[in-house]
PDB file of C-alpha atoms in Angstrom:
ATOM      1  CA  MET A   1      36.298  68.147 124.914  1.00  0.00           C
ATOM      2  CA  ALA A   2      33.546  69.494 127.146  1.00  0.00           C
ATOM      3  CA  ALA A   3      35.301  69.753 130.500  1.00  0.00           C
ATOM      4  CA  ASP A   4      32.117  69.578 132.578  1.00  0.00           C
ATOM      5  CA  VAL A   5      30.844  66.198 131.318  1.00  0.00           C
ATOM      6  CA  LEU A   6      32.911  64.487 134.020  1.00  0.00           C
ATOM      7  CA  LEU A   7      33.338  66.094 137.426  1.00  0.00           C
ATOM      8  CA  ALA A   8      36.463  65.084 139.345  1.00  0.00           C
ATOM      9  CA  SER A   9      36.833  65.806 143.049  1.00  0.00           C
ATOM     10  CA  ARG A  10      39.425  64.737 145.609  1.00  0.00           C
ATOM     11  CA  ASP A  11      38.926  64.121 149.310  1.00  0.00           C
ATOM     12  CA  THR A  12      42.499  63.463 150.470  1.00  0.00           C
ATOM     13  CA  ASP A  13      43.328  60.134 148.791  1.00  0.00           C
ATOM     14  CA  VAL A  14      39.871  59.299 147.360  1.00  0.00           C
ATOM     15  CA  LEU A  15      39.042  60.426 143.810  1.00  0.00           C
ATOM     16  CA  THR A  16      35.355  60.722 142.875  1.00  0.00           C
ATOM     17  CA  LEU A  17      34.410  60.843 139.197  1.00  0.00           C
ATOM     18  CA  THR A  18      30.824  61.937 138.541  1.00  0.00           C
ATOM     19  CA  LEU A  19      29.299  61.455 135.089  1.00  0.00           C
ATOM     20  CA  ASN A  20      27.648  64.802 134.446  1.00  0.00           C
ATOM     21  CA  ARG A  21      25.189  64.626 131.560  1.00  0.00           C
ATOM     22  CA  PRO A  22      21.960  64.447 133.593  1.00  0.00           C
ATOM     23  CA  HIS A  23      19.836  65.629 130.662  1.00  0.00           C
ATOM     24  CA  ARG A  24      20.771  62.325 128.951  1.00  0.00           C
ATOM     25  CA  ARG A  25      20.767  60.262 132.175  1.00  0.00           C
ATOM     26  CA  ASN A  26      24.561  60.415 131.910  1.00  0.00           C
ATOM     27  CA  ALA A  27      24.716  58.522 128.615  1.00  0.00           C
ATOM     28  CA  ILE A  28      28.315  58.509 127.437  1.00  0.00           C
ATOM     29  CA  ASP A  29      29.212  60.493 124.317  1.00  0.00           C
ATOM     30  CA  ALA A  30      32.639  60.942 122.715  1.00  0.00           C
ATOM     31  CA  ASP A  31      33.582  63.771 125.093  1.00  0.00           C
ATOM     32  CA  LEU A  32      32.697  61.707 128.144  1.00  0.00           C
ATOM     33  CA  TRP A  33      34.624  58.656 126.858  1.00  0.00           C
ATOM     34  CA  ALA A  34      37.648  60.909 126.393  1.00  0.00           C
ATOM     35  CA  ALA A  35      37.234  62.464 129.849  1.00  0.00           C
ATOM     36  CA  LEU A  36      36.963  59.047 131.501  1.00  0.00           C
ATOM     37  CA  HIS A  37      40.110  57.946 129.678  1.00  0.00           C
ATOM     38  CA  GLU A  38      41.979  61.031 130.853  1.00  0.00           C
ATOM     39  CA  GLN A  39      40.880  60.795 134.489  1.00  0.00           C
ATOM     40  CA  LEU A  40      41.396  57.038 134.844  1.00  0.00           C
ATOM     41  CA  THR A  41      44.857  57.337 133.312  1.00  0.00           C
ATOM     42  CA  ALA A  42      45.714  60.097 135.778  1.00  0.00           C
ATOM     43  CA  ALA A  43      44.349  58.018 138.683  1.00  0.00           C
ATOM     44  CA  ARG A  44      46.405  55.013 137.605  1.00  0.00           C
ATOM     45  CA  ASP A  45      49.582  57.085 137.507  1.00  0.00           C
ATOM     46  CA  ASP A  46      49.045  59.092 140.707  1.00  0.00           C
ATOM     47  CA  PRO A  47      50.317  57.303 143.828  1.00  0.00           C
ATOM     48  CA  ALA A  48      48.371  59.767 145.976  1.00  0.00           C
ATOM     49  CA  VAL A  49      45.072  58.278 144.728  1.00  0.00           C
ATOM     50  CA  ARG A  50      44.215  55.291 146.921  1.00  0.00           C
ATOM     51  CA  ALA A  51      40.573  54.674 145.907  1.00  0.00           C
ATOM     52  CA  VAL A  52      38.215  55.735 143.102  1.00  0.00           C
ATOM     53  CA  VAL A  53      34.444  56.248 143.260  1.00  0.00           C
ATOM     54  CA  ILE A  54      32.359  56.480 140.072  1.00  0.00           C
ATOM     55  CA  ALA A  55      28.902  58.051 140.348  1.00  0.00           C
ATOM     56  CA  GLY A  56      26.294  59.765 138.194  1.00  0.00           C
ATOM     57  CA  ALA A  57      24.677  63.187 138.478  1.00  0.00           C
ATOM     58  CA  GLY A  58      20.977  63.986 138.550  1.00  0.00           C
ATOM     59  CA  GLY A  59      19.559  60.763 139.958  1.00  0.00           C
ATOM     60  CA  ALA A  60      20.899  58.340 137.342  1.00  0.00           C
ATOM     61  CA  PHE A  61      24.124  56.373 137.130  1.00  0.00           C
ATOM     62  CA  CYS A  62      24.518  55.871 133.371  1.00  0.00           C
ATOM     63  CA  ALA A  63      22.159  55.099 130.485  1.00  0.00           C
ATOM     64  CA  GLY A  64      24.949  53.533 128.423  1.00  0.00           C
ATOM     65  CA  ALA A  65      26.441  54.907 125.252  1.00  0.00           C
ATOM     66  CA  ASP A  66      24.669  57.972 123.868  1.00  0.00           C
ATOM     67  CA  LEU A  67      22.942  56.875 120.656  1.00  0.00           C
ATOM     68  CA  SER A  68      20.784  59.995 120.344  1.00  0.00           C
ATOM     69  CA  SER A  69      22.754  61.333 117.380  1.00  0.00           C
ATOM     70  CA  GLY A  70      22.720  58.046 115.487  1.00  0.00           C
ATOM     71  CA  VAL A  71      25.837  56.241 114.354  1.00  0.00           C
ATOM     72  CA  ALA A  72      28.961  58.343 114.806  1.00  0.00           C
ATOM     73  CA  PRO A  73      31.264  58.912 111.820  1.00  0.00           C
ATOM     74  CA  GLY A  74      34.383  56.849 111.305  1.00  0.00           C
ATOM     75  CA  HIS A  75      35.099  53.136 111.319  1.00  0.00           C
ATOM     76  CA  PRO A  76      33.237  51.230 114.072  1.00  0.00           C
ATOM     77  CA  LEU A  77      36.456  49.500 115.169  1.00  0.00           C
ATOM     78  CA  ASN A  78      38.042  52.861 115.867  1.00  0.00           C
ATOM     79  CA  ARG A  79      35.044  53.933 117.936  1.00  0.00           C
ATOM     80  CA  MET A  80      35.098  50.655 119.851  1.00  0.00           C
ATOM     81  CA  ARG A  81      38.811  51.087 120.513  1.00  0.00           C
ATOM     82  CA  ALA A  82      38.008  54.235 122.502  1.00  0.00           C
ATOM     83  CA  VAL A  83      35.382  52.319 124.505  1.00  0.00           C
ATOM     84  CA  ASN A  84      37.698  49.370 125.090  1.00  0.00           C
ATOM     85  CA  ASP A  85      40.578  51.579 126.210  1.00  0.00           C
ATOM     86  CA  VAL A  86      38.405  52.988 129.006  1.00  0.00           C
ATOM     87  CA  ALA A  87      37.222  49.504 129.990  1.00  0.00           C
ATOM     88  CA  LEU A  88      40.823  48.293 130.242  1.00  0.00           C
ATOM     89  CA  LEU A  89      41.894  51.300 132.287  1.00  0.00           C
ATOM     90  CA  LEU A  90      39.110  50.666 134.791  1.00  0.00           C
ATOM     91  CA  HIS A  91      39.680  46.901 134.842  1.00  0.00           C
ATOM     92  CA  GLU A  92      43.425  47.271 135.436  1.00  0.00           C
ATOM     93  CA  LEU A  93      43.218  50.209 137.845  1.00  0.00           C
ATOM     94  CA  PRO A  94      45.620  49.306 140.674  1.00  0.00           C
ATOM     95  CA  VAL A  95      43.498  50.941 143.382  1.00  0.00           C
ATOM     96  CA  PRO A  96      40.070  49.785 144.618  1.00  0.00           C
ATOM     97  CA  SER A  97      37.090  51.211 142.757  1.00  0.00           C
ATOM     98  CA  ILE A  98      33.482  51.656 143.846  1.00  0.00           C
ATOM     99  CA  ALA A  99      30.420  52.221 141.678  1.00  0.00           C
ATOM    100  CA  LYS A 100      27.773  54.303 143.441  1.00  0.00           C
ATOM    101  CA  VAL A 101      24.578  53.507 141.541  1.00  0.00           C
ATOM    102  CA  GLU A 102      21.411  55.559 141.827  1.00  0.00           C
ATOM    103  CA  GLY A 103      18.715  55.356 139.161  1.00  0.00           C
ATOM    104  CA  VAL A 104      19.384  53.486 135.930  1.00  0.00           C
ATOM    105  CA  ALA A 105      22.549  51.634 134.969  1.00  0.00           C
ATOM    106  CA  VAL A 106      22.041  50.067 131.553  1.00  0.00           C
ATOM    107  CA  GLY A 107      24.168  48.794 128.691  1.00  0.00           C
ATOM    108  CA  ALA A 108      27.724  50.062 128.879  1.00  0.00           C
ATOM    109  CA  GLY A 109      26.614  52.021 131.943  1.00  0.00           C
ATOM    110  CA  TRP A 110      25.892  48.828 133.848  1.00  0.00           C
ATOM    111  CA  ASN A 111      29.150  47.296 132.666  1.00  0.00           C
ATOM    112  CA  LEU A 112      30.931  50.451 133.819  1.00  0.00           C
ATOM    113  CA  ALA A 113      29.552  49.706 137.295  1.00  0.00           C
ATOM    114  CA  LEU A 114      30.437  46.004 137.043  1.00  0.00           C
ATOM    115  CA  GLY A 115      33.972  46.968 136.005  1.00  0.00           C
ATOM    116  CA  CYS A 116      34.414  48.486 139.460  1.00  0.00           C
ATOM    117  CA  ASP A 117      35.509  46.268 142.336  1.00  0.00           C
ATOM    118  CA  LEU A 118      32.460  46.976 144.492  1.00  0.00           C
ATOM    119  CA  VAL A 119      28.945  48.185 143.635  1.00  0.00           C
ATOM    120  CA  VAL A 120      26.713  50.106 146.052  1.00  0.00           C
ATOM    121  CA  SER A 121      23.180  50.908 144.927  1.00  0.00           C
ATOM    122  CA  THR A 122      19.933  52.272 146.275  1.00  0.00           C
ATOM    123  CA  PRO A 123      16.807  50.054 146.284  1.00  0.00           C
ATOM    124  CA  GLU A 124      15.354  52.157 143.469  1.00  0.00           C
ATOM    125  CA  ALA A 125      18.250  51.451 141.072  1.00  0.00           C
ATOM    126  CA  ARG A 126      17.442  49.581 137.856  1.00  0.00           C
ATOM    127  CA  PHE A 127      19.778  47.542 135.660  1.00  0.00           C
ATOM    128  CA  SER A 128      19.693  46.132 132.138  1.00  0.00           C
ATOM    129  CA  GLN A 129      22.043  44.654 129.553  1.00  0.00           C
ATOM    130  CA  ILE A 130      19.937  46.602 127.086  1.00  0.00           C
ATOM    131  CA  PHE A 131      22.073  45.939 123.995  1.00  0.00           C
ATOM    132  CA  ALA A 132      19.712  43.436 122.332  1.00  0.00           C
ATOM    133  CA  ARG A 133      16.908  45.998 122.362  1.00  0.00           C
ATOM    134  CA  ARG A 134      19.173  48.260 120.324  1.00  0.00           C
ATOM    135  CA  GLY A 135      20.178  45.556 117.849  1.00  0.00           C
ATOM    136  CA  LEU A 136      23.616  45.334 119.455  1.00  0.00           C
ATOM    137  CA  SER A 137      25.682  42.798 121.375  1.00  0.00           C
ATOM    138  CA  LEU A 138      27.427  43.220 124.719  1.00  0.00           C
ATOM    139  CA  ASP A 139      30.320  45.637 125.049  1.00  0.00           C
ATOM    140  CA  PHE A 140      32.443  47.397 127.694  1.00  0.00           C
ATOM    141  CA  GLY A 141      33.551  43.983 128.912  1.00  0.00           C
ATOM    142  CA  GLY A 142      30.099  42.584 129.579  1.00  0.00           C
ATOM    143  CA  SER A 143      30.757  39.336 127.718  1.00  0.00           C
ATOM    144  CA  TRP A 144      33.706  38.650 130.064  1.00  0.00           C
ATOM    145  CA  LEU A 145      32.335  40.080 133.303  1.00  0.00           C
ATOM    146  CA  LEU A 146      28.844  38.588 133.387  1.00  0.00           C
ATOM    147  CA  PRO A 147      29.668  34.853 133.109  1.00  0.00           C
ATOM    148  CA  LYS A 148      32.331  35.209 135.791  1.00  0.00           C
ATOM    149  CA  LEU A 149      29.971  37.025 138.130  1.00  0.00           C
ATOM    150  CA  VAL A 150      26.725  35.086 137.638  1.00  0.00           C
ATOM    151  CA  GLY A 151      27.574  31.987 135.597  1.00  0.00           C
ATOM    152  CA  LEU A 152      26.952  31.300 131.927  1.00  0.00           C
ATOM    153  CA  GLN A 153      23.224  30.580 132.068  1.00  0.00           C
ATOM    154  CA  GLN A 154      22.249  33.717 134.000  1.00  0.00           C
ATOM    155  CA  ALA A 155      24.625  35.776 131.827  1.00  0.00           C
ATOM    156  CA  LYS A 156      22.794  34.535 128.735  1.00  0.00           C
ATOM    157  CA  ARG A 157      19.450  35.362 130.335  1.00  0.00           C
ATOM    158  CA  LEU A 158      20.536  38.935 131.039  1.00  0.00           C
ATOM    159  CA  ALA A 159      22.135  39.423 127.606  1.00  0.00           C
ATOM    160  CA  LEU A 160      19.589  37.714 125.382  1.00  0.00           C
ATOM    161  CA  LEU A 161      16.405  38.951 127.045  1.00  0.00           C
ATOM    162  CA  ALA A 162      17.762  42.411 127.934  1.00  0.00           C
ATOM    163  CA  GLU A 163      15.413  42.501 130.909  1.00  0.00           C
ATOM    164  CA  MET A 164      15.309  45.391 133.341  1.00  0.00           C
ATOM    165  CA  ILE A 165      15.971  44.070 136.849  1.00  0.00           C
ATOM    166  CA  ASP A 166      15.723  45.836 140.174  1.00  0.00           C
ATOM    167  CA  ALA A 167      18.392  46.273 142.837  1.00  0.00           C
ATOM    168  CA  ALA A 168      17.113  43.356 144.911  1.00  0.00           C
ATOM    169  CA  GLU A 169      17.466  40.965 141.956  1.00  0.00           C
ATOM    170  CA  ALA A 170      20.885  42.370 141.057  1.00  0.00           C
ATOM    171  CA  HIS A 171      21.975  41.861 144.664  1.00  0.00           C
ATOM    172  CA  ARG A 172      20.640  38.288 144.675  1.00  0.00           C
ATOM    173  CA  LEU A 173      22.649  37.540 141.535  1.00  0.00           C
ATOM    174  CA  GLY A 174      25.820  39.014 143.039  1.00  0.00           C
ATOM    175  CA  LEU A 175      25.904  42.003 140.688  1.00  0.00           C
ATOM    176  CA  VAL A 176      25.451  44.531 143.498  1.00  0.00           C
ATOM    177  CA  THR A 177      27.543  44.291 146.657  1.00  0.00           C
ATOM    178  CA  TRP A 178      25.311  46.380 148.948  1.00  0.00           C
ATOM    179  CA  VAL A 179      21.849  47.917 148.652  1.00  0.00           C
ATOM    180  CA  VAL A 180      21.689  51.047 150.814  1.00  0.00           C
ATOM    181  CA  ASP A 181      18.890  53.495 151.561  1.00  0.00           C
ATOM    182  CA  PRO A 182      19.115  56.717 149.495  1.00  0.00           C
ATOM    183  CA  THR A 183      19.496  58.787 152.657  1.00  0.00           C
ATOM    184  CA  GLU A 184      22.503  56.723 153.721  1.00  0.00           C
ATOM    185  CA  ILE A 185      24.347  55.959 150.488  1.00  0.00           C
ATOM    186  CA  ASP A 186      26.575  59.060 150.502  1.00  0.00           C
ATOM    187  CA  ALA A 187      27.878  58.360 153.993  1.00  0.00           C
ATOM    188  CA  PHE A 188      28.167  54.631 153.278  1.00  0.00           C
ATOM    189  CA  VAL A 189      30.280  55.140 150.141  1.00  0.00           C
ATOM    190  CA  THR A 190      32.414  57.811 151.825  1.00  0.00           C
ATOM    191  CA  ASP A 191      33.179  55.457 154.713  1.00  0.00           C
ATOM    192  CA  LEU A 192      33.808  52.504 152.389  1.00  0.00           C
ATOM    193  CA  ALA A 193      36.193  54.497 150.196  1.00  0.00           C
ATOM    194  CA  ALA A 194      38.077  55.761 153.251  1.00  0.00           C
ATOM    195  CA  ARG A 195      38.487  52.208 154.550  1.00  0.00           C
ATOM    196  CA  LEU A 196      39.822  51.023 151.203  1.00  0.00           C
ATOM    197  CA  ALA A 197      42.125  54.023 150.868  1.00  0.00           C
ATOM    198  CA  ALA A 198      43.573  53.270 154.309  1.00  0.00           C
ATOM    199  CA  GLY A 199      44.580  49.761 153.230  1.00  0.00           C
ATOM    200  CA  PRO A 200      48.065  48.679 152.090  1.00  0.00           C
ATOM    201  CA  PRO A 201      48.181  49.973 148.484  1.00  0.00           C
ATOM    202  CA  VAL A 202      50.706  47.513 147.070  1.00  0.00           C
ATOM    203  CA  ALA A 203      49.052  44.507 148.677  1.00  0.00           C
ATOM    204  CA  LEU A 204      45.560  45.577 147.588  1.00  0.00           C
ATOM    205  CA  ALA A 205      46.731  46.162 144.022  1.00  0.00           C
ATOM    206  CA  GLN A 206      48.228  42.686 143.916  1.00  0.00           C
ATOM    207  CA  SER A 207      45.153  41.056 145.444  1.00  0.00           C
ATOM    208  CA  LYS A 208      43.003  42.718 142.771  1.00  0.00           C
ATOM    209  CA  ALA A 209      45.274  41.417 140.033  1.00  0.00           C
ATOM    210  CA  LEU A 210      45.477  37.923 141.540  1.00  0.00           C
ATOM    211  CA  LEU A 211      41.703  37.603 141.789  1.00  0.00           C
ATOM    212  CA  THR A 212      41.201  38.817 138.229  1.00  0.00           C
ATOM    213  CA  GLU A 213      43.923  36.625 136.773  1.00  0.00           C
ATOM    214  CA  GLY A 214      42.793  33.667 138.863  1.00  0.00           C
ATOM    215  CA  ALA A 215      39.473  33.566 137.055  1.00  0.00           C
ATOM    216  CA  GLY A 216      41.269  32.272 133.970  1.00  0.00           C
ATOM    217  CA  SER A 217      44.300  30.472 135.364  1.00  0.00           C
ATOM    218  CA  SER A 218      45.067  27.086 136.859  1.00  0.00           C
ATOM    219  CA  PHE A 219      45.376  26.528 140.607  1.00  0.00           C
ATOM    220  CA  ARG A 220      49.120  26.039 140.144  1.00  0.00           C
ATOM    221  CA  ASP A 221      49.400  29.385 138.327  1.00  0.00           C
ATOM    222  CA  ALA A 222      47.375  31.081 141.051  1.00  0.00           C
ATOM    223  CA  LEU A 223      49.686  29.741 143.764  1.00  0.00           C
ATOM    224  CA  ALA A 224      52.753  30.938 141.855  1.00  0.00           C
ATOM    225  CA  GLY A 225      51.214  34.383 141.478  1.00  0.00           C
ATOM    226  CA  GLU A 226      50.414  34.528 145.187  1.00  0.00           C
ATOM    227  CA  ALA A 227      54.009  33.640 146.051  1.00  0.00           C
ATOM    228  CA  ARG A 228      55.324  36.443 143.843  1.00  0.00           C
ATOM    229  CA  ALA A 229      52.861  38.919 145.350  1.00  0.00           C
ATOM    230  CA  GLN A 230      53.741  38.047 148.953  1.00  0.00           C
ATOM    231  CA  THR A 231      57.432  38.423 148.150  1.00  0.00           C
ATOM    232  CA  VAL A 232      56.754  41.956 146.944  1.00  0.00           C
ATOM    233  CA  ASN A 233      54.542  42.718 149.951  1.00  0.00           C
ATOM    234  CA  LEU A 234      57.257  41.647 152.389  1.00  0.00           C
ATOM    235  CA  ALA A 235      59.649  44.081 150.720  1.00  0.00           C
ATOM    236  CA  THR A 236      57.400  47.063 151.489  1.00  0.00           C
ATOM    237  CA  ALA A 237      57.050  48.929 154.757  1.00  0.00           C
ATOM    238  CA  ASP A 238      53.415  47.834 155.084  1.00  0.00           C
ATOM    239  CA  ALA A 239      53.816  44.236 156.254  1.00  0.00           C
ATOM    240  CA  PRO A 240      56.205  45.128 159.117  1.00  0.00           C
ATOM    241  CA  ALA A 241      53.947  48.072 160.006  1.00  0.00           C
ATOM    242  CA  ALA A 242      50.964  45.722 160.220  1.00  0.00           C
ATOM    243  CA  PHE A 243      52.903  43.237 162.382  1.00  0.00           C
ATOM    244  CA  ASP A 244      54.000  46.005 164.757  1.00  0.00           C
ATOM    245  CA  ALA A 245      50.471  47.425 164.963  1.00  0.00           C
ATOM    246  CA  PHE A 246      49.054  43.975 165.724  1.00  0.00           C
ATOM    247  CA  ASN A 247      51.546  43.448 168.552  1.00  0.00           C
ATOM    248  CA  GLU A 248      50.876  46.935 169.898  1.00  0.00           C
ATOM    249  CA  LYS A 249      47.070  46.533 169.578  1.00  0.00           C
ATOM    250  CA  ARG A 250      46.569  49.584 167.344  1.00  0.00           C
ATOM    251  CA  GLU A 251      45.547  50.286 163.739  1.00  0.00           C
ATOM    252  CA  PRO A 252      48.407  50.292 161.187  1.00  0.00           C
ATOM    253  CA  SER A 253      49.221  53.142 158.823  1.00  0.00           C
ATOM    254  CA  PHE A 254      50.029  51.964 155.299  1.00  0.00           C
ATOM    255  CA  THR A 255      52.201  53.793 152.741  1.00  0.00           C
ATOM    256  CA  GLY A 256      53.191  51.149 150.190  1.00  0.00           C
ATOM    257  CA  GLU A 257      56.800  52.351 150.354  1.00  0.00           C
ATOM    258  CA  TRP A 258      59.594  50.039 149.257  1.00  0.00           C
ATOM    259  CA  ALA A 259      61.623  49.118 152.309  1.00  0.00           C
ATOM    260  CA  ILE A 260      64.664  47.355 150.855  1.00  0.00           C
ATOM    261  CA  ASP A 261      67.720  49.423 150.023  1.00  0.00           C
TER     262      ASP A 261
END
């Protein structure tokens, strides 16, 4: 595996993963899929990581899967398993994730951004579910993510026409959380990641899971899940810490530590 295709850096409890194939607009090849799998697995298993930022080098976020060498050898299902494993790792990551999008985010690259919890882009960013132009159908979770984010009709528009849309349109559709000036995006994402990392880790992880599961569950199931989550939260040190901080008119410090002997 080429170690430099994915740059990993840590700022205390925030992990930033930067796709680093700028000569291909960060299109993802086999080495980059493997590196993403390795880093996301490590982030999932490291309690010191409290937030993850995914970005791209060289003025682009990600141009999707790298098709420049044609169809890779081996059975297509095996190749798709590697793609799907990364999508699942990102989707089930217990900590908040942010996509920092500059330049193009197309195909699996756009769905990589949509797989994050929050998306921050510059006004110049461009997005496309480009699969149809390549004779392909949606992957990296796009068939699940898009209808839940924009509704079935708009999802079909994006998938079937494979249009390129700008950041303003993506924001209007709810596919970008914030559009930030290029001179301000670094500071904005740094501040956002720090705020997320300072949150109660167990409670945030459960809220993420509840929201995701709630998209396909009944109201009764959602209420039962919320009750289980609050029971766990009240057994950590974070809820009492938040109550004390509120009473003392100060900001709480969250650790996620289990508080019941």
